Amino acid sequence: MQIFDVIIIGGGAAGLFCAIHAGQRGRKVLVVDHSKKMAEKIRISGGGRCNFTNIHASPNDFLSNNPRFCVSALKRYTQHDFIDLVKRHGIKFHEKTLGQLFCDDSAKDIINMLLKECKDVGVTLRTETSINQITKTNNGFALESTMGPMECESLVVACGGKSIPKIGATGFGYEVAAQFGHTILETRAGLVPLTFTDQLLDHMKSLSGLSVDAIVKYGKTTFREGMLFTHRGISGPSILQISSYWKEGDPIAINMAPDHNIQEELATARDKHPKQKLSTVLANFIPKRIAEKITSDVGADRTMAELGKKTVNQAAAMINNWQVKPSGTEGYRTAEVTLGGVDTKEISSKTFESNKTEGLYFIGEVMDVTGHLGGFNFQWAWSSGYCAGQYV
């Protein structure tokens, strides 16, 4: 029988960070992961450079049915605390747009930092280890695994959500939560590209590969970042952001020239350049291929002087207020996160311990807390892992 003070299921960002801080308290800690390597999601993140936090991180950057739940943890372990740790390890990093911090060299720098911190406090790491059964005991938990039987006082579920199954993501964490009576809020793919119907794709195929700066709106929620036309639909940061809010069957509004009122620009062009064609004028504000597509759609690649007001308004609306109804998303296959999960109303916001089962903890993505794009979900992993690590 292998006996530990703490067993953490999941060797990702949250699990490793919890292990470090539990180990620093002198706890005997085991981290198990069914994959061949720890921290695979860190490795592939940020194009291989890991957007490890955001300098502007705040509770306003997270979605949850219980929006106040994340406040305490984000205050107790902030982005500045993690940045200090990165600096102590001599990892070089840089800021991109909107406060996003990336490693200069490789995401492996963050992984190596976490593994070294684990080693320094005696954490045991085991990969290719699956948990087959969990039983509550008088002293904690008994686990049956592919590495044999194990026991622990505290059990931490840190195995994330369903996003990116090709690196090993599963719904196992939800199964454990359900076993111990927890409510699982409906899960769905978040921070994910949106797809079009075959008919719309065929209509838009000439735009595949083009990107624009865009304001994307759904209800009262708006994001302004890049948008990319793809062979499946639309992607890019602004689309990934809005996807976490979008509900299937609803339209979204896209402004592809957010710094220009196209209706006014076309009125000015009609006065000053009456002999210019509509596509030529539009190409001053949007990529040429999009200008040509819109001109074709309104059926009016004539000179500005020849255009009626209705046609001008129609073209302007297609740029400043394009109403499009996606058919769906690309799903967990390409989603960066999983929305929903273990209901946080049944978890302590201080200790991250289950309110239903003593000694059972949940951290990271498995819970119903989802950050915006840009390093926020990693910050949630660090903050929740740190807080639980003080109590497990």
mmCIF file of C-alpha atoms in Angstrom:
data_model
loop_
_atom_site.group_PDB
_atom_site.id
_atom_site.type_symbol
_atom_site.label_atom_id
_atom_site.label_comp_id
_atom_site.label_asym_id
_atom_site.label_seq_id
_atom_site.Cartn_x
_atom_site.Cartn_y
_atom_site.Cartn_z
ATOM 1 C CA MET A 1 0.000 0.000 0.000
ATOM 2 C CA GLN A 2 1.333 3.431 -1.000
ATOM 3 C CA ILE A 3 0.391 6.058 1.566
ATOM 4 C CA PHE A 4 0.524 9.825 1.038
ATOM 5 C CA ASP A 5 -0.805 12.885 2.818
ATOM 6 C CA VAL A 6 -2.093 14.318 -0.454
ATOM 7 C CA ILE A 7 -2.856 12.770 -3.840
ATOM 8 C CA ILE A 8 -3.513 15.125 -6.723
ATOM 9 C CA ILE A 9 -5.225 13.746 -9.816
ATOM 10 C CA GLY A 10 -3.970 15.772 -12.773
ATOM 11 C CA GLY A 11 -0.476 16.987 -13.564
ATOM 12 C CA GLY A 12 -1.394 20.226 -15.266
ATOM 13 C CA ALA A 13 -0.883 23.821 -14.177
ATOM 14 C CA ALA A 14 -3.274 23.741 -11.202
ATOM 15 C CA GLY A 15 -2.252 20.283 -9.987
ATOM 16 C CA LEU A 16 1.490 20.944 -10.062
ATOM 17 C CA PHE A 17 1.098 24.333 -8.415
ATOM 18 C CA CYS A 18 -1.022 22.869 -5.631
ATOM 19 C CA ALA A 19 1.565 20.118 -5.152
ATOM 20 C CA ILE A 20 4.356 22.683 -4.784
ATOM 21 C CA HIS A 21 2.581 24.619 -2.069
ATOM 22 C CA ALA A 22 1.392 21.540 -0.209
ATOM 23 C CA GLY A 23 4.944 20.212 -0.365
ATOM 24 C CA GLN A 24 6.283 23.468 1.035
ATOM 25 C CA ARG A 25 4.147 22.798 4.128
ATOM 26 C CA GLY A 26 5.872 19.460 4.584
ATOM 27 C CA ARG A 27 3.063 17.360 3.206
ATOM 28 C CA LYS A 28 3.905 14.101 1.437
ATOM 29 C CA VAL A 29 2.416 14.678 -2.015
ATOM 30 C CA LEU A 30 1.790 12.474 -5.048
ATOM 31 C CA VAL A 31 0.673 13.838 -8.433
ATOM 32 C CA VAL A 32 -0.715 11.274 -10.871
ATOM 33 C CA ASP A 33 -1.547 11.833 -14.531
ATOM 34 C CA HIS A 34 -2.751 9.343 -17.131
ATOM 35 C CA SER A 35 -0.728 11.008 -19.907
ATOM 36 C CA LYS A 36 2.880 10.217 -20.836
ATOM 37 C CA LYS A 37 4.040 13.670 -19.761
ATOM 38 C CA MET A 38 2.987 16.230 -17.197
ATOM 39 C CA ALA A 39 1.707 19.671 -18.222
ATOM 40 C CA GLU A 40 0.910 18.954 -21.865
ATOM 41 C CA LYS A 41 -1.552 21.853 -22.048
ATOM 42 C CA ILE A 42 1.178 24.224 -20.882
ATOM 43 C CA ARG A 43 3.524 22.837 -23.533
ATOM 44 C CA ILE A 44 1.201 23.590 -26.450
ATOM 45 C CA SER A 45 -0.173 26.872 -25.124
ATOM 46 C CA GLY A 46 0.539 30.253 -26.631
ATOM 47 C CA GLY A 47 1.968 28.779 -29.801
ATOM 48 C CA GLY A 48 4.545 26.934 -27.714
ATOM 49 C CA ARG A 49 5.504 29.980 -25.649
ATOM 50 C CA CYS A 50 2.827 29.801 -22.930
ATOM 51 C CA ASN A 51 0.747 32.888 -22.214
ATOM 52 C CA PHE A 52 1.279 32.210 -18.506
ATOM 53 C CA THR A 53 -0.689 35.142 -17.033
ATOM 54 C CA ASN A 54 -2.067 38.592 -17.755
ATOM 55 C CA ILE A 55 -0.950 41.751 -15.979
ATOM 56 C CA HIS A 56 -4.555 43.000 -15.931
ATOM 57 C CA ALA A 57 -6.113 39.851 -14.417
ATOM 58 C CA SER A 58 -9.150 40.560 -12.240
ATOM 59 C CA PRO A 59 -12.401 38.793 -11.294
ATOM 60 C CA ASN A 60 -14.108 40.639 -14.169
ATOM 61 C CA ASP A 61 -12.191 38.418 -16.607
ATOM 62 C CA PHE A 62 -13.954 35.216 -15.537
ATOM 63 C CA LEU A 63 -17.301 33.569 -16.289
ATOM 64 C CA SER A 64 -19.161 31.522 -13.687
ATOM 65 C CA ASN A 65 -22.680 30.916 -12.413
ATOM 66 C CA ASN A 66 -21.206 32.062 -9.095
ATOM 67 C CA PRO A 67 -19.137 35.087 -10.205
ATOM 68 C CA ARG A 68 -17.907 36.083 -6.734
ATOM 69 C CA PHE A 69 -16.307 32.687 -6.098
ATOM 70 C CA CYS A 70 -13.009 33.546 -7.810
ATOM 71 C CA VAL A 71 -12.457 36.881 -6.038
ATOM 72 C CA SER A 72 -10.762 35.573 -2.897
ATOM 73 C CA ALA A 73 -8.276 33.293 -4.641
ATOM 74 C CA LEU A 74 -7.290 35.911 -7.218
ATOM 75 C CA LYS A 75 -6.567 38.364 -4.392
ATOM 76 C CA ARG A 76 -4.549 35.872 -2.322
ATOM 77 C CA TYR A 77 -2.335 34.792 -5.208
ATOM 78 C CA THR A 78 -2.112 37.430 -7.902
ATOM 79 C CA GLN A 79 -0.544 37.632 -11.325
ATOM 80 C CA HIS A 80 2.252 39.671 -9.749
ATOM 81 C CA ASP A 81 3.049 36.802 -7.380
ATOM 82 C CA PHE A 82 3.441 34.427 -10.289
ATOM 83 C CA ILE A 83 5.488 36.945 -12.274
ATOM 84 C CA ASP A 84 7.847 37.195 -9.292
ATOM 85 C CA LEU A 85 8.253 33.405 -9.324
ATOM 86 C CA VAL A 86 9.020 33.436 -13.044
ATOM 87 C CA LYS A 87 11.620 36.153 -12.488
ATOM 88 C CA ARG A 88 13.254 34.217 -9.637
ATOM 89 C CA HIS A 89 13.788 31.332 -12.056
ATOM 90 C CA GLY A 90 15.391 33.664 -14.565
ATOM 91 C CA ILE A 91 12.768 33.028 -17.243
ATOM 92 C CA LYS A 92 12.719 35.756 -19.872
ATOM 93 C CA PHE A 93 9.303 36.935 -20.978
ATOM 94 C CA HIS A 94 7.568 39.713 -22.863
ATOM 95 C CA GLU A 95 4.209 41.450 -22.979
ATOM 96 C CA LYS A 96 2.037 41.215 -26.056
ATOM 97 C CA THR A 97 -1.265 42.996 -26.611
ATOM 98 C CA LEU A 98 -3.733 43.586 -23.782
ATOM 99 C CA GLY A 99 -1.345 42.587 -20.979
ATOM 100 C CA GLN A 100 -0.624 39.040 -22.177
ATOM 101 C CA LEU A 101 2.723 37.677 -20.921
ATOM 102 C CA PHE A 102 4.613 35.049 -22.944
ATOM 103 C CA CYS A 103 7.935 33.260 -22.499
ATOM 104 C CA ASP A 104 10.639 34.594 -24.804
ATOM 105 C CA ASP A 105 11.904 31.097 -25.546
ATOM 106 C CA SER A 106 9.568 28.202 -24.801
ATOM 107 C CA ALA A 107 6.612 27.031 -22.716
ATOM 108 C CA LYS A 108 9.006 24.362 -21.459
ATOM 109 C CA ASP A 109 10.584 27.069 -19.309
ATOM 110 C CA ILE A 110 7.378 27.212 -17.244
ATOM 111 C CA ILE A 111 7.105 23.418 -17.125
ATOM 112 C CA ASN A 112 10.715 23.051 -16.002
ATOM 113 C CA MET A 113 10.155 25.695 -13.341
ATOM 114 C CA LEU A 114 7.160 23.810 -11.944
ATOM 115 C CA LEU A 115 8.965 20.447 -12.033
ATOM 116 C CA LYS A 116 11.992 21.919 -10.249
ATOM 117 C CA GLU A 117 9.765 23.447 -7.567
ATOM 118 C CA CYS A 118 8.077 20.056 -7.128
ATOM 119 C CA LYS A 119 11.434 18.290 -6.855
ATOM 120 C CA ASP A 120 12.718 20.808 -4.304
ATOM 121 C CA VAL A 121 9.872 19.983 -1.909
ATOM 122 C CA GLY A 122 9.857 16.234 -2.499
ATOM 123 C CA VAL A 123 6.703 15.872 -4.577
ATOM 124 C CA THR A 124 6.331 12.455 -6.237
ATOM 125 C CA LEU A 125 5.221 12.560 -9.873
ATOM 126 C CA ARG A 126 3.765 9.579 -11.722
ATOM 127 C CA THR A 127 2.699 9.640 -15.354
ATOM 128 C CA GLU A 128 0.753 6.990 -17.289
ATOM 129 C CA THR A 129 -1.198 6.277 -14.128
ATOM 130 C CA SER A 130 -4.976 5.954 -14.251
ATOM 131 C CA ILE A 131 -7.310 5.950 -11.258
ATOM 132 C CA ASN A 132 -9.835 3.134 -11.493
ATOM 133 C CA GLN A 133 -11.700 3.492 -8.205
ATOM 134 C CA ILE A 134 -11.960 5.972 -5.317
ATOM 135 C CA THR A 135 -13.422 5.069 -1.937
ATOM 136 C CA LYS A 136 -13.971 7.330 1.092
ATOM 137 C CA THR A 137 -12.426 5.935 4.276
ATOM 138 C CA ASN A 138 -12.401 7.018 7.917
ATOM 139 C CA ASN A 139 -8.964 8.557 7.442
ATOM 140 C CA GLY A 140 -9.339 9.935 3.934
ATOM 141 C CA PHE A 141 -9.459 8.060 0.634
ATOM 142 C CA ALA A 142 -8.434 4.714 -0.826
ATOM 143 C CA LEU A 143 -7.601 4.650 -4.542
ATOM 144 C CA GLU A 144 -7.182 1.753 -6.921
ATOM 145 C CA SER A 145 -4.837 2.664 -9.762
ATOM 146 C CA THR A 146 -2.820 1.107 -12.548
ATOM 147 C CA MET A 147 0.165 1.552 -10.210
ATOM 148 C CA GLY A 148 -1.555 -0.350 -7.429
ATOM 149 C CA PRO A 149 -3.534 0.675 -4.323
ATOM 150 C CA MET A 150 -2.961 4.070 -2.679
ATOM 151 C CA GLU A 151 -4.243 5.950 0.338
ATOM 152 C CA CYS A 152 -4.306 9.624 1.271
ATOM 153 C CA GLU A 153 -5.810 12.066 3.730
ATOM 154 C CA SER A 154 -6.574 14.732 1.113
ATOM 155 C CA LEU A 155 -7.595 14.120 -2.476
ATOM 156 C CA VAL A 156 -7.355 16.943 -5.029
ATOM 157 C CA VAL A 157 -9.167 16.779 -8.371
ATOM 158 C CA ALA A 158 -7.156 18.870 -10.831
ATOM 159 C CA CYS A 159 -7.712 16.992 -14.071
ATOM 160 C CA GLY A 160 -9.291 19.842 -16.007
ATOM 161 C CA GLY A 161 -12.132 19.711 -18.495
ATOM 162 C CA LYS A 162 -12.817 18.152 -21.885
ATOM 163 C CA SER A 163 -10.986 20.623 -24.113
ATOM 164 C CA ILE A 164 -8.308 19.308 -26.500
ATOM 165 C CA PRO A 165 -8.836 15.536 -26.081
ATOM 166 C CA LYS A 166 -5.831 14.759 -28.302
ATOM 167 C CA ILE A 167 -3.567 15.641 -25.355
ATOM 168 C CA GLY A 168 -5.551 13.477 -22.969
ATOM 169 C CA ALA A 169 -8.410 15.664 -21.762
ATOM 170 C CA THR A 170 -11.401 13.703 -20.436
ATOM 171 C CA GLY A 171 -14.416 14.258 -18.213
ATOM 172 C CA PHE A 172 -12.948 12.158 -15.389
ATOM 173 C CA GLY A 173 -12.991 15.058 -12.930
ATOM 174 C CA TYR A 174 -16.732 15.439 -13.379
ATOM 175 C CA GLU A 175 -17.190 11.722 -12.750
ATOM 176 C CA VAL A 176 -15.340 11.998 -9.432
ATOM 177 C CA ALA A 177 -17.367 15.049 -8.450
ATOM 178 C CA ALA A 178 -20.634 13.292 -9.301
ATOM 179 C CA GLN A 179 -19.551 10.219 -7.334
ATOM 180 C CA PHE A 180 -19.357 12.376 -4.219
ATOM 181 C CA GLY A 181 -22.679 14.106 -4.803
ATOM 182 C CA HIS A 182 -21.589 17.297 -6.505
ATOM 183 C CA THR A 183 -23.688 19.172 -9.034
ATOM 184 C CA ILE A 184 -22.136 19.372 -12.508
ATOM 185 C CA LEU A 185 -23.255 22.434 -14.423
ATOM 186 C CA GLU A 186 -23.689 21.881 -18.161
ATOM 187 C CA THR A 187 -20.333 21.849 -19.924
ATOM 188 C CA ARG A 188 -19.539 23.158 -23.399
ATOM 189 C CA ALA A 189 -16.555 24.239 -25.445
ATOM 190 C CA GLY A 190 -15.240 27.734 -24.747
ATOM 191 C CA LEU A 191 -12.658 29.971 -26.426
ATOM 192 C CA VAL A 192 -13.350 28.080 -29.629
ATOM 193 C CA PRO A 193 -13.718 28.937 -33.347
ATOM 194 C CA LEU A 194 -17.252 29.318 -34.701
ATOM 195 C CA THR A 195 -18.464 27.374 -37.731
ATOM 196 C CA PHE A 196 -20.743 28.200 -40.668
ATOM 197 C CA THR A 197 -23.271 26.141 -42.582
ATOM 198 C CA ASP A 198 -22.028 24.534 -45.803
ATOM 199 C CA GLN A 199 -24.039 27.076 -47.770
ATOM 200 C CA LEU A 200 -22.484 30.065 -46.012
ATOM 201 C CA LEU A 201 -19.020 28.509 -46.198
ATOM 202 C CA ASP A 202 -19.373 28.119 -49.953
ATOM 203 C CA HIS A 203 -20.471 31.733 -50.184
ATOM 204 C CA MET A 204 -17.519 32.968 -48.087
ATOM 205 C CA LYS A 205 -14.793 30.621 -49.338
ATOM 206 C CA SER A 206 -12.926 33.372 -51.177
ATOM 207 C CA LEU A 207 -12.203 35.065 -47.834
ATOM 208 C CA SER A 208 -10.525 32.082 -46.133
ATOM 209 C CA GLY A 209 -7.198 33.113 -44.607
ATOM 210 C CA LEU A 210 -8.016 36.821 -44.364
ATOM 211 C CA SER A 211 -7.839 38.589 -41.013
ATOM 212 C CA VAL A 212 -9.201 41.952 -39.849
ATOM 213 C CA ASP A 213 -9.308 43.999 -36.684
ATOM 214 C CA ALA A 214 -12.918 43.661 -35.546
ATOM 215 C CA ILE A 215 -15.394 44.438 -32.820
ATOM 216 C CA VAL A 216 -17.533 41.365 -32.223
ATOM 217 C CA LYS A 217 -20.745 41.733 -30.233
ATOM 218 C CA TYR A 218 -23.178 39.296 -28.685
ATOM 219 C CA GLY A 219 -25.899 40.830 -26.538
ATOM 220 C CA LYS A 220 -24.190 43.402 -24.325
ATOM 221 C CA THR A 221 -20.788 41.721 -24.554
ATOM 222 C CA THR A 222 -18.182 43.047 -26.980
ATOM 223 C CA PHE A 223 -14.554 42.278 -27.761
ATOM 224 C CA ARG A 224 -12.179 44.075 -30.082
ATOM 225 C CA GLU A 225 -9.310 41.968 -31.386
ATOM 226 C CA GLY A 226 -8.322 40.171 -34.573
ATOM 227 C CA MET A 227 -10.804 38.039 -36.519
ATOM 228 C CA LEU A 228 -9.834 35.369 -39.048
ATOM 229 C CA PHE A 229 -11.900 33.846 -41.851
ATOM 230 C CA THR A 230 -11.247 30.080 -41.978
ATOM 231 C CA HIS A 231 -12.291 27.130 -44.125
ATOM 232 C CA ARG A 232 -14.769 26.202 -41.369
ATOM 233 C CA GLY A 233 -16.063 29.654 -40.395
ATOM 234 C CA ILE A 234 -14.459 32.385 -38.293
ATOM 235 C CA SER A 235 -11.771 32.378 -35.630
ATOM 236 C CA GLY A 236 -9.176 34.720 -34.149
ATOM 237 C CA PRO A 237 -9.037 36.249 -30.652
ATOM 238 C CA SER A 238 -12.259 38.277 -30.897
ATOM 239 C CA ILE A 239 -14.242 35.210 -32.017
ATOM 240 C CA LEU A 240 -12.704 32.935 -29.381
ATOM 241 C CA GLN A 241 -13.644 35.486 -26.718
ATOM 242 C CA ILE A 242 -17.253 35.875 -27.844
ATOM 243 C CA SER A 243 -17.668 32.088 -28.214
ATOM 244 C CA SER A 244 -17.721 31.710 -24.435
ATOM 245 C CA TYR A 245 -20.855 33.894 -24.334
ATOM 246 C CA TRP A 246 -22.555 32.891 -27.590
ATOM 247 C CA LYS A 247 -25.610 30.622 -27.527
ATOM 248 C CA GLU A 248 -26.289 28.325 -30.465
ATOM 249 C CA GLY A 249 -28.952 29.609 -32.850
ATOM 250 C CA ASP A 250 -28.282 33.277 -32.135
ATOM 251 C CA PRO A 251 -26.588 35.803 -34.431
ATOM 252 C CA ILE A 252 -23.512 37.863 -33.587
ATOM 253 C CA ALA A 253 -22.709 41.350 -34.879
ATOM 254 C CA ILE A 254 -19.298 42.071 -36.402
ATOM 255 C CA ASN A 255 -17.786 45.464 -37.167
ATOM 256 C CA MET A 256 -14.878 44.941 -39.564
ATOM 257 C CA ALA A 257 -13.889 48.632 -39.664
ATOM 258 C CA PRO A 258 -14.242 49.727 -36.034
ATOM 259 C CA ASP A 259 -12.423 53.027 -36.530
ATOM 260 C CA HIS A 260 -14.623 54.152 -39.399
ATOM 261 C CA ASN A 261 -18.265 54.993 -39.974
ATOM 262 C CA ILE A 262 -18.497 53.485 -43.445
ATOM 263 C CA GLN A 263 -21.805 55.147 -44.219
ATOM 264 C CA GLU A 264 -20.206 58.563 -43.660
ATOM 265 C CA GLU A 265 -17.028 57.557 -45.505
ATOM 266 C CA LEU A 266 -19.059 56.506 -48.560
ATOM 267 C CA ALA A 267 -21.048 59.747 -48.494
ATOM 268 C CA THR A 268 -17.783 61.685 -48.456
ATOM 269 C CA ALA A 269 -16.372 59.574 -51.285
ATOM 270 C CA ARG A 270 -19.470 60.200 -53.390
ATOM 271 C CA ASP A 271 -18.833 63.948 -53.101
ATOM 272 C CA LYS A 272 -15.065 63.922 -53.501
ATOM 273 C CA HIS A 273 -14.470 60.912 -55.749
ATOM 274 C CA PRO A 274 -17.689 60.352 -57.701
ATOM 275 C CA LYS A 275 -15.907 58.376 -60.447
ATOM 276 C CA GLN A 276 -14.307 55.837 -58.083
ATOM 277 C CA LYS A 277 -15.879 52.397 -57.926
ATOM 278 C CA LEU A 278 -17.440 51.175 -54.693
ATOM 279 C CA SER A 279 -14.912 48.317 -54.303
ATOM 280 C CA THR A 280 -12.025 50.773 -54.627
ATOM 281 C CA VAL A 281 -13.422 53.027 -51.913
ATOM 282 C CA LEU A 282 -14.172 50.125 -49.550
ATOM 283 C CA ALA A 283 -10.638 48.772 -49.987
ATOM 284 C CA ASN A 284 -9.412 51.858 -48.120
ATOM 285 C CA PHE A 285 -10.976 50.470 -44.953
ATOM 286 C CA ILE A 286 -11.040 46.683 -45.295
ATOM 287 C CA PRO A 287 -8.949 44.083 -47.180
ATOM 288 C CA LYS A 288 -9.457 44.183 -50.955
ATOM 289 C CA ARG A 289 -10.942 40.680 -51.157
ATOM 290 C CA ILE A 290 -13.584 41.544 -48.559
ATOM 291 C CA ALA A 291 -14.337 44.798 -50.390
ATOM 292 C CA GLU A 292 -14.817 42.893 -53.625
ATOM 293 C CA LYS A 293 -16.995 40.289 -51.901
ATOM 294 C CA ILE A 294 -19.285 42.902 -50.379
ATOM 295 C CA THR A 295 -19.519 44.753 -53.677
ATOM 296 C CA SER A 296 -20.491 41.504 -55.374
ATOM 297 C CA ASP A 297 -23.079 40.729 -52.688
ATOM 298 C CA VAL A 298 -24.803 44.087 -53.088
ATOM 299 C CA GLY A 299 -24.537 43.713 -56.861
ATOM 300 C CA ALA A 300 -23.205 47.185 -57.429
ATOM 301 C CA ASP A 301 -19.574 47.610 -58.436
ATOM 302 C CA ARG A 302 -20.382 50.905 -60.067
ATOM 303 C CA THR A 303 -19.039 54.406 -59.569
ATOM 304 C CA MET A 304 -20.012 56.253 -56.405
ATOM 305 C CA ALA A 305 -22.044 58.727 -58.424
ATOM 306 C CA GLU A 306 -24.165 55.886 -59.813
ATOM 307 C CA LEU A 307 -24.982 54.300 -56.445
ATOM 308 C CA GLY A 308 -28.328 54.740 -54.746
ATOM 309 C CA LYS A 309 -28.624 55.445 -51.021
ATOM 310 C CA LYS A 310 -30.059 51.984 -50.319
ATOM 311 C CA THR A 311 -27.042 50.245 -51.850
ATOM 312 C CA VAL A 312 -24.605 52.471 -49.965
ATOM 313 C CA ASN A 313 -26.363 51.756 -46.664
ATOM 314 C CA GLN A 314 -26.432 48.040 -47.398
ATOM 315 C CA ALA A 315 -22.676 47.926 -48.068
ATOM 316 C CA ALA A 316 -21.960 50.006 -44.970
ATOM 317 C CA ALA A 317 -24.036 47.689 -42.772
ATOM 318 C CA MET A 318 -22.191 44.629 -44.067
ATOM 319 C CA ILE A 319 -18.958 46.175 -42.786
ATOM 320 C CA ASN A 320 -19.952 48.026 -39.595
ATOM 321 C CA ASN A 321 -22.779 45.726 -38.526
ATOM 322 C CA TRP A 322 -22.473 42.336 -40.215
ATOM 323 C CA GLN A 323 -25.130 40.106 -38.696
ATOM 324 C CA VAL A 324 -24.075 36.489 -39.015
ATOM 325 C CA LYS A 325 -25.532 33.350 -37.458
ATOM 326 C CA PRO A 326 -22.878 30.664 -36.827
ATOM 327 C CA SER A 327 -24.041 27.069 -37.136
ATOM 328 C CA GLY A 328 -21.995 25.916 -34.142
ATOM 329 C CA THR A 329 -18.451 25.660 -32.821
ATOM 330 C CA GLU A 330 -15.489 23.412 -33.595
ATOM 331 C CA GLY A 331 -16.132 21.762 -30.229
ATOM 332 C CA TYR A 332 -13.719 20.401 -27.642
ATOM 333 C CA ARG A 333 -11.298 19.345 -30.374
ATOM 334 C CA THR A 334 -9.942 22.884 -30.690
ATOM 335 C CA ALA A 335 -11.482 24.610 -27.657
ATOM 336 C CA GLU A 336 -8.981 26.145 -25.267
ATOM 337 C CA VAL A 337 -11.235 25.685 -22.231
ATOM 338 C CA THR A 338 -14.369 23.966 -20.984
ATOM 339 C CA LEU A 339 -17.222 26.144 -19.732
ATOM 340 C CA GLY A 340 -19.315 24.924 -16.821
ATOM 341 C CA GLY A 341 -18.241 22.069 -14.571
ATOM 342 C CA VAL A 342 -18.361 21.456 -10.829
ATOM 343 C CA ASP A 343 -20.748 23.913 -9.182
ATOM 344 C CA THR A 344 -18.637 26.274 -7.053
ATOM 345 C CA LYS A 345 -21.523 26.831 -4.642
ATOM 346 C CA GLU A 346 -20.586 23.428 -3.222
ATOM 347 C CA ILE A 347 -16.891 24.312 -2.758
ATOM 348 C CA SER A 348 -15.196 26.581 -0.211
ATOM 349 C CA SER A 349 -13.798 29.702 -1.897
ATOM 350 C CA LYS A 350 -11.144 29.833 0.846
ATOM 351 C CA THR A 351 -9.833 26.268 0.977
ATOM 352 C CA PHE A 352 -11.328 24.752 -2.224
ATOM 353 C CA GLU A 353 -12.567 21.834 -0.132
ATOM 354 C CA SER A 354 -15.832 20.145 -0.983
ATOM 355 C CA ASN A 355 -18.763 21.138 1.221
ATOM 356 C CA LYS A 356 -20.058 17.592 0.789
ATOM 357 C CA THR A 357 -17.017 15.401 1.443
ATOM 358 C CA GLU A 358 -14.267 16.202 3.940
ATOM 359 C CA GLY A 359 -10.782 16.049 2.460
ATOM 360 C CA LEU A 360 -11.919 16.320 -1.186
ATOM 361 C CA TYR A 361 -10.738 19.382 -3.127
ATOM 362 C CA PHE A 362 -11.339 20.778 -6.617
ATOM 363 C CA ILE A 363 -9.071 23.252 -8.422
ATOM 364 C CA GLY A 364 -8.529 24.681 -11.901
ATOM 365 C CA GLU A 365 -10.630 24.124 -14.997
ATOM 366 C CA VAL A 366 -12.746 21.275 -13.608
ATOM 367 C CA MET A 367 -14.762 23.901 -11.725
ATOM 368 C CA ASP A 368 -17.317 26.301 -13.166
ATOM 369 C CA VAL A 369 -14.795 29.142 -13.509
ATOM 370 C CA THR A 370 -13.607 30.084 -17.001
ATOM 371 C CA GLY A 371 -11.308 32.955 -17.898
ATOM 372 C CA HIS A 372 -11.147 35.106 -20.973
ATOM 373 C CA LEU A 373 -8.483 34.506 -23.601
ATOM 374 C CA GLY A 374 -5.079 35.960 -22.744
ATOM 375 C CA GLY A 375 -3.489 34.151 -19.798
ATOM 376 C CA PHE A 376 -6.436 34.352 -17.423
ATOM 377 C CA ASN A 377 -7.094 30.610 -17.254
ATOM 378 C CA PHE A 378 -3.493 29.940 -16.295
ATOM 379 C CA GLN A 379 -3.793 32.584 -13.593
ATOM 380 C CA TRP A 380 -6.857 30.759 -12.277
ATOM 381 C CA ALA A 381 -4.792 27.557 -12.170
ATOM 382 C CA TRP A 382 -2.033 29.281 -10.175
ATOM 383 C CA SER A 383 -4.444 31.050 -7.806
ATOM 384 C CA SER A 384 -6.702 28.072 -7.106
ATOM 385 C CA GLY A 385 -3.744 25.693 -6.841
ATOM 386 C CA TYR A 386 -1.946 27.971 -4.391
ATOM 387 C CA CYS A 387 -4.995 28.412 -2.164
ATOM 388 C CA ALA A 388 -5.808 24.718 -1.978
ATOM 389 C CA GLY A 389 -2.138 24.010 -1.346
ATOM 390 C CA GLN A 390 -2.370 25.886 1.950
ATOM 391 C CA TYR A 391 -4.997 23.481 3.330
ATOM 392 C CA VAL A 392 -4.701 20.010 1.746
#
